[in-house]
mmCIF file of C-alpha atoms in Angstrom:
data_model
loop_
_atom_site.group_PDB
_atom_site.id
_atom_site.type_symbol
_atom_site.label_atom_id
_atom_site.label_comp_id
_atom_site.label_asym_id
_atom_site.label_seq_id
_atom_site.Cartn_x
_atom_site.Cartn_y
_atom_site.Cartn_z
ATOM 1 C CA UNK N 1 -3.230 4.256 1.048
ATOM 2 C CA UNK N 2 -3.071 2.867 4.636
ATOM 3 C CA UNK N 3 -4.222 -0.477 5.633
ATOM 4 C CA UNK N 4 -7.604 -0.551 7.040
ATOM 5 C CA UNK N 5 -8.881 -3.185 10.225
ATOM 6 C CA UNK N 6 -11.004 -4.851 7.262
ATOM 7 C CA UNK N 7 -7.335 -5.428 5.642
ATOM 8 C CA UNK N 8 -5.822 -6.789 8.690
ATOM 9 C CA UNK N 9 -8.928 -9.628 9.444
ATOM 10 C CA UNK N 10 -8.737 -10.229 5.529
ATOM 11 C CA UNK N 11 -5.038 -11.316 6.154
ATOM 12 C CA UNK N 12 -5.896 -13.163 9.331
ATOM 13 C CA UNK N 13 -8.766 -15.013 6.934
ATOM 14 C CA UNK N 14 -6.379 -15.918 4.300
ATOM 15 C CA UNK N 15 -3.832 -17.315 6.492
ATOM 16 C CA UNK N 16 -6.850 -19.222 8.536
ATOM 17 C CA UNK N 17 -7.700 -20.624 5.029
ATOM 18 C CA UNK N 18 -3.798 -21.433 4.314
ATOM 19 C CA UNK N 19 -4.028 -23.561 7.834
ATOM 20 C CA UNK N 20 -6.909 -25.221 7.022
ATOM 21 C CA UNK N 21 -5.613 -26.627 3.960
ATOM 22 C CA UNK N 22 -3.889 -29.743 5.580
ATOM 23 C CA UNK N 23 -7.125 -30.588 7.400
ATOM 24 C CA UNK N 24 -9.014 -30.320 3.882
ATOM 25 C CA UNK N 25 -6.438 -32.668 2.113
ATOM 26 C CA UNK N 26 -6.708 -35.189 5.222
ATOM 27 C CA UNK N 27 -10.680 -35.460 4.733
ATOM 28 C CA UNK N 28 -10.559 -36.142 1.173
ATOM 29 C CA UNK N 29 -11.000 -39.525 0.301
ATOM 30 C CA UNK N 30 -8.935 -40.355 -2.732
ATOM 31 C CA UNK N 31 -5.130 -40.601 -2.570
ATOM 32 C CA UNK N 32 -2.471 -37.596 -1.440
ATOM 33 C CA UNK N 33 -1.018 -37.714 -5.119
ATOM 34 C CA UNK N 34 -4.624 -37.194 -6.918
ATOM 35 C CA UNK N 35 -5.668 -34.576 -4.518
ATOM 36 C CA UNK N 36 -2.351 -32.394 -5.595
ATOM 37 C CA UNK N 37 -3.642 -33.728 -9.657
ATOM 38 C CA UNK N 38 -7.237 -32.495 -8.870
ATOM 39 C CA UNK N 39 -6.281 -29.065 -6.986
ATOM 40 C CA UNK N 40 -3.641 -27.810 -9.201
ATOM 41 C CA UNK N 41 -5.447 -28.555 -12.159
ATOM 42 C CA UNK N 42 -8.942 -27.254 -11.263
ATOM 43 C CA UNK N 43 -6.725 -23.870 -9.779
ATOM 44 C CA UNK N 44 -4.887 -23.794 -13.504
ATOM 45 C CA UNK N 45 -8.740 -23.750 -15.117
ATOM 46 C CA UNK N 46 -9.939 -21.252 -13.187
ATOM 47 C CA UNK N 47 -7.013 -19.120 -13.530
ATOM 48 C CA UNK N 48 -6.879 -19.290 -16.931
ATOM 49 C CA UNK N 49 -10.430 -17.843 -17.206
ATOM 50 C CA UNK N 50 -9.187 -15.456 -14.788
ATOM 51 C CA UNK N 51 -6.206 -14.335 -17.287
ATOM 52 C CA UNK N 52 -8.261 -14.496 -20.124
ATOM 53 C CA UNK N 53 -11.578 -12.565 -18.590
ATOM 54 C CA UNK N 54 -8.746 -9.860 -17.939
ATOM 55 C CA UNK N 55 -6.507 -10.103 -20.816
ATOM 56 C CA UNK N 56 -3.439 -10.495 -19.012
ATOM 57 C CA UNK N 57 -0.453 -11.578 -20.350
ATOM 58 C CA UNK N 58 0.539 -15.048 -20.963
ATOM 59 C CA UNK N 59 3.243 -15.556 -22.753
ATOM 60 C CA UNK N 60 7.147 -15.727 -21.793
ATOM 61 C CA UNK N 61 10.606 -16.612 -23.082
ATOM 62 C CA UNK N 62 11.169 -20.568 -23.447
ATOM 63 C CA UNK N 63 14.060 -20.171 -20.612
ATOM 64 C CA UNK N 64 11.965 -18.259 -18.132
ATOM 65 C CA UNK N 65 9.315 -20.740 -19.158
ATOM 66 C CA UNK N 66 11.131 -23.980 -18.322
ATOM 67 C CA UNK N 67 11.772 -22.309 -15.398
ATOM 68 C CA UNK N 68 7.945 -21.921 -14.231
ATOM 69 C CA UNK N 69 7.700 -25.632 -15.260
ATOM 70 C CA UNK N 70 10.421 -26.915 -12.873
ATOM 71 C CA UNK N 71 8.689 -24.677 -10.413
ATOM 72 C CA UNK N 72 5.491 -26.169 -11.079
ATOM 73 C CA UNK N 73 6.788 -29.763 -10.418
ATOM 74 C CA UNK N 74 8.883 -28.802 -7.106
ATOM 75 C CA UNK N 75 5.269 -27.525 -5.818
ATOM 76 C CA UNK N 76 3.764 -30.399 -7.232
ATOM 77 C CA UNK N 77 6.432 -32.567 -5.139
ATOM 78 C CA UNK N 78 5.885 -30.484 -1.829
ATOM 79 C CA UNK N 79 2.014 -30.475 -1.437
ATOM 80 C CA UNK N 80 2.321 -34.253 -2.154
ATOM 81 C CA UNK N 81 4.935 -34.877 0.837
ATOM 82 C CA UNK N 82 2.585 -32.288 2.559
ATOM 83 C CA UNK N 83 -0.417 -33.948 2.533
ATOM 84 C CA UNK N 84 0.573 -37.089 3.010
ATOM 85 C CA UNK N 85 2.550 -35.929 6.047
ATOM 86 C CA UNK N 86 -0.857 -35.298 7.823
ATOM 87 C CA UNK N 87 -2.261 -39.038 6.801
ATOM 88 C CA UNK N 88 0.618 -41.011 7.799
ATOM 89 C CA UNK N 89 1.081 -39.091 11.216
ATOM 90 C CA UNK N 90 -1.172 -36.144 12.532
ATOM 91 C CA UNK N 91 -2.285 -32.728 10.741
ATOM 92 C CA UNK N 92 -0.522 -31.394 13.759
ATOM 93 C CA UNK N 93 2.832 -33.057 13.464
ATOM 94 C CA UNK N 94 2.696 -32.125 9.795
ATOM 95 C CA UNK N 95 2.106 -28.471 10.373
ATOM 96 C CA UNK N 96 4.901 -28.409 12.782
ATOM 97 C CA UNK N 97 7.492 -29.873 10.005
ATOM 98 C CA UNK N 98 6.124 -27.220 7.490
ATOM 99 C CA UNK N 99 6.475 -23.827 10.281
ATOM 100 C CA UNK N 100 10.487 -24.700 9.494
ATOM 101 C CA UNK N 101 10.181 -23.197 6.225
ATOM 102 C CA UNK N 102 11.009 -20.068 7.339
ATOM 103 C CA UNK N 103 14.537 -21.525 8.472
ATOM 104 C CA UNK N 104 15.287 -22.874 5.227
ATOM 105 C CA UNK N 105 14.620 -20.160 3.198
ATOM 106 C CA UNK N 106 17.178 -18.087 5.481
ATOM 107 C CA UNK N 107 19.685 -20.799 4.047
ATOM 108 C CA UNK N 108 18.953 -21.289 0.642
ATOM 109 C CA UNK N 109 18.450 -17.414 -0.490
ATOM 110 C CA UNK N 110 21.562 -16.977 0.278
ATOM 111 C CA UNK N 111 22.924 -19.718 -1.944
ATOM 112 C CA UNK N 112 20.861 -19.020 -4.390
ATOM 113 C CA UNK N 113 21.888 -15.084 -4.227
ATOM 114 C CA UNK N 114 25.476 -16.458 -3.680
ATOM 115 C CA UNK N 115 25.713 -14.170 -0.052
ATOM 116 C CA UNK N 116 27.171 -15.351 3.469
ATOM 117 C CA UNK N 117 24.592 -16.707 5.674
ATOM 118 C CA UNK N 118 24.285 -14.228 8.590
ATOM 119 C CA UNK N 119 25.131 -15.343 12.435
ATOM 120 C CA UNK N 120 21.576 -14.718 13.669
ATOM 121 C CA UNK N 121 20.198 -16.787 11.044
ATOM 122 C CA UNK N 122 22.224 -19.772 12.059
ATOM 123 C CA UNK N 123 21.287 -19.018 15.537
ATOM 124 C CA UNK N 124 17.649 -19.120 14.899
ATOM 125 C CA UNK N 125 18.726 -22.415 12.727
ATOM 126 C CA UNK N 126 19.745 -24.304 16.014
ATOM 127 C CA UNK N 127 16.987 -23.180 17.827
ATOM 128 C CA UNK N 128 14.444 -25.067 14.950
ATOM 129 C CA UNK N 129 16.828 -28.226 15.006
ATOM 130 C CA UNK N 130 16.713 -28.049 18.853
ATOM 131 C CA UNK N 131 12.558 -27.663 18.408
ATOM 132 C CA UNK N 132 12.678 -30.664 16.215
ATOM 133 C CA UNK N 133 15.042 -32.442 18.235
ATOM 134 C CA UNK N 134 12.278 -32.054 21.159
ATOM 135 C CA UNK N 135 9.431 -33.543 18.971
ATOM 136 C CA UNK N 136 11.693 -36.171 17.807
ATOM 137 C CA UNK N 137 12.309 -37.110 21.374
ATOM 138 C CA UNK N 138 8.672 -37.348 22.312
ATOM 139 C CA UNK N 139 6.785 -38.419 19.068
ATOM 140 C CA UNK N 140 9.186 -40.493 17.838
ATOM 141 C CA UNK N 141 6.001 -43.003 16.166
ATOM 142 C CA UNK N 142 5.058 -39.968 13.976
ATOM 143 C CA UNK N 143 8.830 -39.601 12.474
ATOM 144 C CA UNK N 144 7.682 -40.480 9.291
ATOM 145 C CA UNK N 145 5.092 -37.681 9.196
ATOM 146 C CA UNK N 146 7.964 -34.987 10.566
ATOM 147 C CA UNK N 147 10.058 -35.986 7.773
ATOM 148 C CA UNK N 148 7.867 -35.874 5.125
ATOM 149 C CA UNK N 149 6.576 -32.415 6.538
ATOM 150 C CA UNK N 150 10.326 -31.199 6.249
ATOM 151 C CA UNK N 151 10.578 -32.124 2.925
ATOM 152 C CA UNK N 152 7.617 -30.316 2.262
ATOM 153 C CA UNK N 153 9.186 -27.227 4.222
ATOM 154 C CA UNK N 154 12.771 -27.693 1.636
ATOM 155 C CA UNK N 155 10.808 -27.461 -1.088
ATOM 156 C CA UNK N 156 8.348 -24.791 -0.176
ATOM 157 C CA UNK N 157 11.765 -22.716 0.911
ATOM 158 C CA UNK N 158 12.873 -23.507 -2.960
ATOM 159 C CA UNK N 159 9.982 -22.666 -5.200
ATOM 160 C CA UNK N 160 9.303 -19.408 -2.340
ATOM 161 C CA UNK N 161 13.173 -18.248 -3.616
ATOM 162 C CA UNK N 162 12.916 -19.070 -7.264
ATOM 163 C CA UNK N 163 9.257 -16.823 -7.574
ATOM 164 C CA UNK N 164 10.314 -13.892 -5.587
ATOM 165 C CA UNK N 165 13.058 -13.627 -8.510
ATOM 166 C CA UNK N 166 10.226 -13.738 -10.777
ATOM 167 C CA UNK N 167 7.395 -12.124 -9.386
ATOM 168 C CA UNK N 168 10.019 -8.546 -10.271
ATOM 169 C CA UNK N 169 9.334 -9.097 -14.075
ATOM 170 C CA UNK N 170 6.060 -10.748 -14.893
ATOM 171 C CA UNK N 171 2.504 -10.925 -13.613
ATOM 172 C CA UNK N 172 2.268 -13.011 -9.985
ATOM 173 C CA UNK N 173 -0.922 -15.095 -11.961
ATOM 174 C CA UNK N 174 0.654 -15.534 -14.906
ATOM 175 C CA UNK N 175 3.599 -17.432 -13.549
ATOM 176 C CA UNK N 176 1.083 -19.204 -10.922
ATOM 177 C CA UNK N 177 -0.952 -20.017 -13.986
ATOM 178 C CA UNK N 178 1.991 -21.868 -15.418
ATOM 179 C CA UNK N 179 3.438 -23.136 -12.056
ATOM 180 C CA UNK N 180 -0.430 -24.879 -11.107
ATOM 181 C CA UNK N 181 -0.351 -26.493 -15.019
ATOM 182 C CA UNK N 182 3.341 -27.511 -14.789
ATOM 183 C CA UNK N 183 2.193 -29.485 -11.189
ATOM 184 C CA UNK N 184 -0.945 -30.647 -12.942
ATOM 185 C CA UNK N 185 0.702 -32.633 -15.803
ATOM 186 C CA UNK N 186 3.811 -33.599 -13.361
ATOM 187 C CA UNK N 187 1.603 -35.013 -10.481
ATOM 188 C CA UNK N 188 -0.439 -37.186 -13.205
ATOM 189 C CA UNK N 189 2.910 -38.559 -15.247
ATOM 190 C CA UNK N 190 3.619 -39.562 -11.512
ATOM 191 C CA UNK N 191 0.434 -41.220 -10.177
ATOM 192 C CA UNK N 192 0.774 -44.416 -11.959
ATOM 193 C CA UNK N 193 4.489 -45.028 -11.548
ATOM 194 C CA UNK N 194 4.076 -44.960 -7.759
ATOM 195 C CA UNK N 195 1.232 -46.234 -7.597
ATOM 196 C CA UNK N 196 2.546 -49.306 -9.324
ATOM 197 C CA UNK N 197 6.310 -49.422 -8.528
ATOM 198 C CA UNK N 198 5.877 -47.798 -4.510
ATOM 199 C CA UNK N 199 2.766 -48.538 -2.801
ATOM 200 C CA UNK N 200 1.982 -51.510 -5.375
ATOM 201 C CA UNK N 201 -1.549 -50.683 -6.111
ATOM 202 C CA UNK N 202 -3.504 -50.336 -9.494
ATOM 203 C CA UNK N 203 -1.964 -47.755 -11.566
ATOM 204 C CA UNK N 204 -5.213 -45.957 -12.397
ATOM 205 C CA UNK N 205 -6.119 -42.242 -10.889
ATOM 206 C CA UNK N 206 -8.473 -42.065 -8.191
ATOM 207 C CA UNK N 207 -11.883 -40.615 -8.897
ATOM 208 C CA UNK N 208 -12.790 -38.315 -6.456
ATOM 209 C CA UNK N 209 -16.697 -38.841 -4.619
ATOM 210 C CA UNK N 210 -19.602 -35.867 -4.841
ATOM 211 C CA UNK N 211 -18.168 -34.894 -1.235
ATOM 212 C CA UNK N 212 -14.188 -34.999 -2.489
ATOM 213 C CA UNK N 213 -15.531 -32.868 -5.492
ATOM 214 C CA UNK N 214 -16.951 -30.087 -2.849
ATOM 215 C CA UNK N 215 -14.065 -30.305 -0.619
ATOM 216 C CA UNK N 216 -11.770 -30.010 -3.427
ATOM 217 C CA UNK N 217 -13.766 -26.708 -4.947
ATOM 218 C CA UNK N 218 -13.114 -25.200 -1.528
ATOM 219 C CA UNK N 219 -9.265 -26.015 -1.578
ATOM 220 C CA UNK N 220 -8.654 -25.280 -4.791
ATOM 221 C CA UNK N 221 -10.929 -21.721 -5.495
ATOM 222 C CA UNK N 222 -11.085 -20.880 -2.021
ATOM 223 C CA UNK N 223 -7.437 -21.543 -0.571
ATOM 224 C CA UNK N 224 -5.413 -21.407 -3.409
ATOM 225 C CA UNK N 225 -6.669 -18.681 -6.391
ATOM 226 C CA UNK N 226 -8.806 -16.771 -3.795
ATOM 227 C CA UNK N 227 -6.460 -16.623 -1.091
ATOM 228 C CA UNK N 228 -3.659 -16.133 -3.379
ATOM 229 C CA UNK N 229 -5.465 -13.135 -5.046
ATOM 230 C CA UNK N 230 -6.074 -11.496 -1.751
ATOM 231 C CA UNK N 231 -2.504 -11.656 -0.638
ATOM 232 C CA UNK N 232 -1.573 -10.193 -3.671
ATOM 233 C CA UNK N 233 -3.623 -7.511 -3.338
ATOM 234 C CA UNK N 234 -3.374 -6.893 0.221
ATOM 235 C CA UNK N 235 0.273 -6.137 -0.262
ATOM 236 C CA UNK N 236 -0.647 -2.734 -1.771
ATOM 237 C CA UNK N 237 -1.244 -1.472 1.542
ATOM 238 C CA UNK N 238 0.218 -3.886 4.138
ATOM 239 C CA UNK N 239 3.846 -4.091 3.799
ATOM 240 C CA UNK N 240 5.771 -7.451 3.293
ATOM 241 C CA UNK N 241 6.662 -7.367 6.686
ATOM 242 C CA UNK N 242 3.579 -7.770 8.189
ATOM 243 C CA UNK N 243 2.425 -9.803 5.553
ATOM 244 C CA UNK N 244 4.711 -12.255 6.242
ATOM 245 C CA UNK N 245 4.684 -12.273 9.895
ATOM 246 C CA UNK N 246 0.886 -13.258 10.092
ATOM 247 C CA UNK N 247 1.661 -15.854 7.478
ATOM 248 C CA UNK N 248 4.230 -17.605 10.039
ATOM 249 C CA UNK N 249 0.970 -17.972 12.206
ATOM 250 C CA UNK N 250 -0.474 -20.479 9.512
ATOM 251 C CA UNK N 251 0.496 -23.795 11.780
ATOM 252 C CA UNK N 252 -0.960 -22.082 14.871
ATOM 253 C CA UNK N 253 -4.156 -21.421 13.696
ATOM 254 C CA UNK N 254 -4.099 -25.245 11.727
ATOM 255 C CA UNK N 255 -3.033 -26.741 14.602
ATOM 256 C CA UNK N 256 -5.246 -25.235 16.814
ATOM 257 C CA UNK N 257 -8.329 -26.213 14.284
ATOM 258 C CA UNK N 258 -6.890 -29.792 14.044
ATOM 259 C CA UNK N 259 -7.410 -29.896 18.029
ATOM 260 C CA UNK N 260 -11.236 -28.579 17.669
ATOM 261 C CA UNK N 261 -12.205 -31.098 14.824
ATOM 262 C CA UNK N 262 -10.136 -34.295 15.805
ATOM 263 C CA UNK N 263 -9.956 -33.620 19.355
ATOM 264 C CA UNK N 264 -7.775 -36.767 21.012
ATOM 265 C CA UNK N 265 -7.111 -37.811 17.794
ATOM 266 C CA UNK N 266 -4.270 -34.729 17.816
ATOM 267 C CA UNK N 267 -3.348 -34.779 21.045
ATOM 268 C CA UNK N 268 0.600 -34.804 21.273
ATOM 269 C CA UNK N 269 2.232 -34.890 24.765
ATOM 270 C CA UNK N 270 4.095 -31.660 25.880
ATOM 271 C CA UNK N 271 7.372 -32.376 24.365
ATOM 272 C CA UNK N 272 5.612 -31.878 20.377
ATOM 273 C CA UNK N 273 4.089 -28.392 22.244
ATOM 274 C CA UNK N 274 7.294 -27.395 23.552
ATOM 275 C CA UNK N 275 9.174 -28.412 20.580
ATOM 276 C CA UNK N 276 6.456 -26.553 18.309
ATOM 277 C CA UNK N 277 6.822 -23.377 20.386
ATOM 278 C CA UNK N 278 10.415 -23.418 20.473
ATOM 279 C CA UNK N 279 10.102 -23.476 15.944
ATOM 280 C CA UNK N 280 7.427 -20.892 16.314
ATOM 281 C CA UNK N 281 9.651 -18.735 18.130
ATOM 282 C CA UNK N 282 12.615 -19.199 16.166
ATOM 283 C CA UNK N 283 10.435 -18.388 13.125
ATOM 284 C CA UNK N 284 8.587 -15.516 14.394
ATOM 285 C CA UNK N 285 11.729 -14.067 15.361
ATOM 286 C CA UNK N 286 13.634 -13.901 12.545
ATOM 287 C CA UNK N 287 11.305 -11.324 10.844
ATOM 288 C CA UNK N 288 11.646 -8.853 13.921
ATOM 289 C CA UNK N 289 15.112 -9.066 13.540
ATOM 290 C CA UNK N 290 15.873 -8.309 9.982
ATOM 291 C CA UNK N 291 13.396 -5.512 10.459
ATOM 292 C CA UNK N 292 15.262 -4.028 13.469
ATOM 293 C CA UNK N 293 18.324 -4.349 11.634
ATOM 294 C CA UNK N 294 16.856 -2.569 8.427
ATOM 295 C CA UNK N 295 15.995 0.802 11.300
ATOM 296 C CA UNK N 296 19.312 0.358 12.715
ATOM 297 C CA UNK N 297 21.181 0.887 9.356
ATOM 298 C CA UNK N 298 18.455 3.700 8.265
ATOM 299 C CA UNK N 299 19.361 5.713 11.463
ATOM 300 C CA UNK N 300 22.940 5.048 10.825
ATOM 301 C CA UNK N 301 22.609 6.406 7.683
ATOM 302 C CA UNK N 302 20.719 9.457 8.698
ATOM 303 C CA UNK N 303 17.170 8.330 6.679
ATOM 304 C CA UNK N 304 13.795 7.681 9.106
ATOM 305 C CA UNK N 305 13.361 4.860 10.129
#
C-alpha cells in the first residue's frame, strides 16, 4: 500500500510533537528529574492497558529482559540531561546538541556491529564538530546547556542501536513497555540521591501542580505513546528512509517554535544559526548518501534501483 498525503502530514505532526517536547519539559514547574519520573511512568500505565486491552505479549527471557532494563535507565539518563539542557541554557541551544545524534549513531553502530566506520561518515563527523565548534565560539555562556544536550545526543545514539537489534524479535510496545518502567523506577531510586548529595536540596519528589499534571498528560500520551504508535505504524507504508529523514527535522521545527513562544528570550547571534545549519546539514546528509550508495550497488548488481 502506498503512502498517502494524510501519511506524510501525520509524519510531519509527529515529528512537530517530538520538537515540542523540550518546550513542554521547560514549562513544567517541578524539577527535570521528576518530569522524566512522571512521564515515563504515566507512558508505562497507559501502555500497559494498551498491551493488555490487546493481549499482546509481555513476557521475555531474563537476559533479553535485563537488557530492556539497562535500556530503560540509559533513556531515563538522556531525557534527564535533555531537559535540563533547555533550563540551564535555551530550548534552542539544547535542540542543537540533540540534532548530533545522528553523528553518533554513525559511530557507535559500527562498534556495536563490530564494522569499520566508513570515510563519509567521518567526514560528515567533522563537519558536526566544526558546527559545534561555531556555537561554542559564539555562545560560549550556554556551554553547559550544549554539553548536557550532547550527552543527551550519546545516549539517545545508544539506546537508538541497542532497540533496532530488538525491535527484529519482539513487539516495538512490549519492549517500550519495559524500557518506560525500567526509566520509571531508575529516575525515582535517583531523585533523592541528587537531590541530596548534587544540588543539596530536600530529598523528597516534587509534586507536580493541576497545570504540570495537564502538561505532563500531553507529553506523556500525546508525544510519547501516541506519537510513538503512529511512527510505528506509519512505517508500513513510508519507508525508513523517509521516516527518518523528516525525523532529523525535529530541532528545526523546535527551534523554530522556541523562537514564536519565547521570542528574545531564544535569540542566539548568527554564529549558534550558522553553527546549527552547518549540524543540520551534516545530518540531513548522511541519509541521502547511504541511500545513493544503496542504488549505486543495486545497479551494479543488475537489480532496480
Amino acid at each position: 500500500m502506498e503512502a498517502s498525503l494524510k501519511d506524510y502530514f501525520k509524519l510531519h505532526f509527529i515529528v512537530f510533537l517530538w520538537g515540542f517536547t523540550a518546550i513542554l519539559g521547560n514549562e513544567i514547574s517541578i524539577s527535570s528529574a521528576d518530569v522524566v519520573m512522571y512521564r515515563t511512568g504515566i507512558a508505562a500505565l497507559v501502555l500497559f492497558v494498551f498491551l493488555k486491552w490487546k493481549k499482546k505479549p509481555m513476557h521475555f527471557e531474563r537476559k533479553v529482559l535485563f537488557k530492556l532494563i539497562g535500556t530503560g535507565i540509559l533513556i531515563a539518563a538522556h531525557w534527564f540531561l535533555f531537559f535540563e539542557a533547555a533550563r540551564v541554557s535555551t530550548v534552542s541551544v539544547c535542540l542543537a546538541g540533540v540534532a548530533t545524534a545522528t553523528f553518533w549513531t554513525s559511530l557507535i553502530e559500527p562498534m556495536v556491529k563490530k564494522r569499520r566506520v566508513s570515510g563519509i561518515e567521518l567526514l560528515l563527523g567533522l563537519l558536526v564538530v566544526f558546527g559545534l565548534y561555531l556555537i561554542f565560539r559564539f555562545e560560549f555562556n550556554h556551554a553547559l546547556g550544549l554539553i548536557l544536550a550532547i550527552g543527551a545526543a550519546i545516549l539517545s545514539a545508544t539506546f537508538s542501536v541497542i532497540n533496532s537489534q530488538l525491535t527484529h524479535k519482539y513487539s516495538e510496545y512490549s519492549i517500550t513497555y519495559y524500557e518506560m518502567l525500567a526509566a520509571a523506577i531508575g529516575i525515582a531510586i535517583f531523585i533523592p540521591f541528587y537531590k541530596a548529595f548534587i544540588v543539596e536540596e530536600a530529598a523528597t519528589y516534587d509534586l507536580p501542580n493541576l497545570r504540570d499534571w495537564g502538561l505532563l498528560a500531553v507529553l506523556s500520551i500525546v508525544c510519547t505513546v501516541y506519537a510513538f504508535s503512529v511512527s510505528v505504524e506509519l512505517m508500513k507504508r513510508i519507508s525508513a528512509f523517509s521516516v527518518n529523514l523528516t525525523i532529523n527535522l525535529e530541532p528545526v521545527y523546535g527551534i523554530i517554535m522556541a523562537l514564536i513562544i519565547y521570542g528574545e528570550e531564544e535569540q542566539m547571534s548568527n554564529g549558534f544559526y550558522y553553527g546549527t545549519l552547518v549540524i543540520l546539514a551534516s545530518v540531513l546528509s548522511y541519509p541521502v548518501y547511504k541511500r545513493w550508495k544503496r542504488r549505486r550497488a543495486a545497479k551494479l548488481n543488475g537489480n532496480p534501483a
